[in-house]
Amino acid sequence: NLDFGTTIRLIGYDRPIISQIPREVTVQVYWQALGEMSESYKVFAHLVDPTGTIVGQSDFIPGYEVAPTTGWVAGEIITDTIRLQFPKTVPKGTYQLVIGLYSNNSGVRLPIARGVGTEDAFTLSEIAIVE
């Protein structure tokens, strides 16, 4: 359980699947609405190399673009699929799959409500690209 702000909780995720054609990482995530939201949030997913450079990214409204957070009901669980394509030029190696949420209007990221600091993204998994 990982809270983004006071409104959205990441309650789980499946193991990411990496495909080579197309070059893509796919992962199911499970969100829970902690309350009703008047603001629409987008999910972001970044594939980050060991130097911190983003080599692939995806930004989208949850639920294949049809389940905006403004329609979520408190307690509701939303299953979402993250699909992140990355270029053929990305070399073999280990990468981080990082996710978070941000305001569709302002672009401001939701902070992660754990511990001290200003975290606004979560490393979901290490991704090994082998081809």
Coordinates of C-alpha atoms in Angstrom, one line a residue:
N1 CA 0.0 0.0 0.0
L2 CA 1.4 3.3 -1.1
D3 CA -0.5 6.5 -1.0
F4 CA -0.2 9.3 -3.6
G5 CA -1.4 12.4 -1.9
T6 CA -4.5 11.8 0.2
T7 CA -6.6 10.5 -2.6
I8 CA -5.1 7.6 -4.4
R9 CA -3.5 4.4 -3.1
L10 CA -1.4 1.9 -5.1
I11 CA -2.5 -1.4 -3.6
G12 CA -0.6 -3.8 -5.8
Y13 CA 0.8 -4.6 -9.2
D14 CA 1.7 -7.7 -11.2
R15 CA 5.1 -8.6 -12.5
P16 CA 6.0 -6.5 -15.6
I17 CA 6.1 -8.2 -18.9
I18 CA 8.8 -7.2 -21.4
S19 CA 8.3 -7.7 -25.1
Q20 CA 10.8 -7.2 -27.9
I21 CA 8.3 -6.6 -30.7
P22 CA 7.1 -4.0 -30.1
R23 CA 9.7 -3.0 -27.6
E24 CA 7.4 -2.5 -24.7
V25 CA 7.0 -3.0 -20.9
T26 CA 3.5 -3.9 -19.7
V27 CA 2.3 -4.1 -16.1
Q28 CA -1.1 -4.3 -14.4
V29 CA -1.5 -1.9 -11.4
Y30 CA -4.3 -1.7 -8.9
W31 CA -5.3 1.7 -7.6
Q32 CA -7.8 2.4 -4.8
A33 CA -9.7 5.7 -4.5
L34 CA -9.3 7.0 -0.9
G35 CA -12.0 9.6 -1.6
E36 CA -13.8 11.4 -4.3
M37 CA -11.6 13.7 -6.5
S38 CA -12.5 17.0 -8.1
E39 CA -9.2 17.0 -10.0
S40 CA -8.2 14.7 -12.9
Y41 CA -4.9 13.0 -12.5
K42 CA -2.7 11.3 -15.1
V43 CA -0.4 8.3 -14.5
F44 CA 3.2 8.6 -15.7
A45 CA 5.6 5.7 -16.3
H46 CA 9.3 6.2 -17.0
L47 CA 11.9 3.8 -18.0
V48 CA 15.1 5.1 -16.5
D49 CA 18.7 4.1 -17.2
P50 CA 21.4 3.8 -14.5
T51 CA 22.4 7.4 -15.0
G52 CA 18.9 8.7 -14.3
T53 CA 18.1 9.4 -18.0
I54 CA 14.5 8.7 -19.1
V55 CA 14.7 6.4 -22.1
G56 CA 11.0 5.8 -22.5
Q57 CA 7.8 7.2 -21.1
S58 CA 4.1 7.0 -21.1
D59 CA 1.5 9.4 -19.7
F60 CA -2.2 8.6 -19.7
I61 CA -5.6 8.9 -18.0
P62 CA -6.2 5.7 -16.1
G63 CA -8.3 2.8 -17.5
Y64 CA -7.1 3.1 -21.1
E65 CA -8.0 6.8 -21.1
V66 CA -11.6 6.1 -20.1
A67 CA -11.5 6.1 -16.3
P68 CA -10.6 9.6 -15.2
T69 CA -10.0 10.0 -11.4
T70 CA -12.8 12.5 -11.2
G71 CA -15.2 9.5 -11.7
W72 CA -13.6 7.3 -9.0
V73 CA -15.7 6.5 -5.9
A74 CA -14.2 6.3 -2.4
G75 CA -13.1 2.7 -1.8
E76 CA -13.3 1.7 -5.5
I77 CA -10.5 -0.4 -6.9
I78 CA -9.3 0.4 -10.4
T79 CA -7.3 -2.1 -12.5
D80 CA -5.1 -0.3 -14.9
T81 CA -2.6 -1.4 -17.5
I82 CA 0.6 0.6 -18.0
R83 CA 2.1 0.2 -21.5
L84 CA 5.5 1.9 -22.1
Q85 CA 7.2 1.5 -25.4
F86 CA 10.9 2.2 -25.7
P87 CA 13.1 2.7 -28.7
K88 CA 15.2 0.1 -30.5
T89 CA 18.2 2.2 -29.7
V90 CA 17.9 1.4 -25.9
P91 CA 20.9 -0.9 -25.2
K92 CA 20.9 -4.1 -23.2
G93 CA 21.0 -3.5 -19.5
T94 CA 19.0 -3.0 -16.3
Y95 CA 16.5 -0.1 -16.0
Q96 CA 14.1 1.2 -13.4
L97 CA 10.3 1.3 -14.1
V98 CA 9.2 4.4 -12.2
I99 CA 5.5 5.5 -11.8
G100 CA 3.5 8.3 -10.3
L101 CA 0.5 10.6 -10.8
Y102 CA 0.2 14.3 -11.6
S103 CA -2.5 16.9 -12.0
N104 CA -3.9 16.9 -15.6
N105 CA -4.4 20.7 -15.2
S106 CA -1.3 22.0 -13.4
G107 CA 1.2 19.2 -14.0
V108 CA 2.1 19.0 -10.3
R109 CA 2.9 15.5 -9.1
L110 CA 1.1 13.9 -6.2
P111 CA 3.6 13.4 -3.3
I112 CA 4.0 9.9 -1.9
A113 CA 2.8 9.9 1.7
R114 CA 5.5 7.8 3.4
G115 CA 8.3 9.0 5.6
V116 CA 10.1 12.3 5.2
G117 CA 11.0 13.9 2.0
T118 CA 9.5 15.0 -1.3
E119 CA 9.2 11.8 -3.2
D120 CA 6.7 12.0 -6.0
A121 CA 7.6 8.8 -8.0
F122 CA 7.9 5.2 -7.1
T123 CA 10.3 2.6 -8.5
L124 CA 7.9 -0.2 -9.3
S125 CA 10.5 -2.7 -10.7
E126 CA 13.9 -3.3 -12.2
I127 CA 13.6 -4.1 -15.9
A128 CA 16.3 -6.2 -17.7
I129 CA 16.5 -5.5 -21.4
V130 CA 18.3 -8.4 -22.9
E131 CA 18.1 -7.8 -26.7

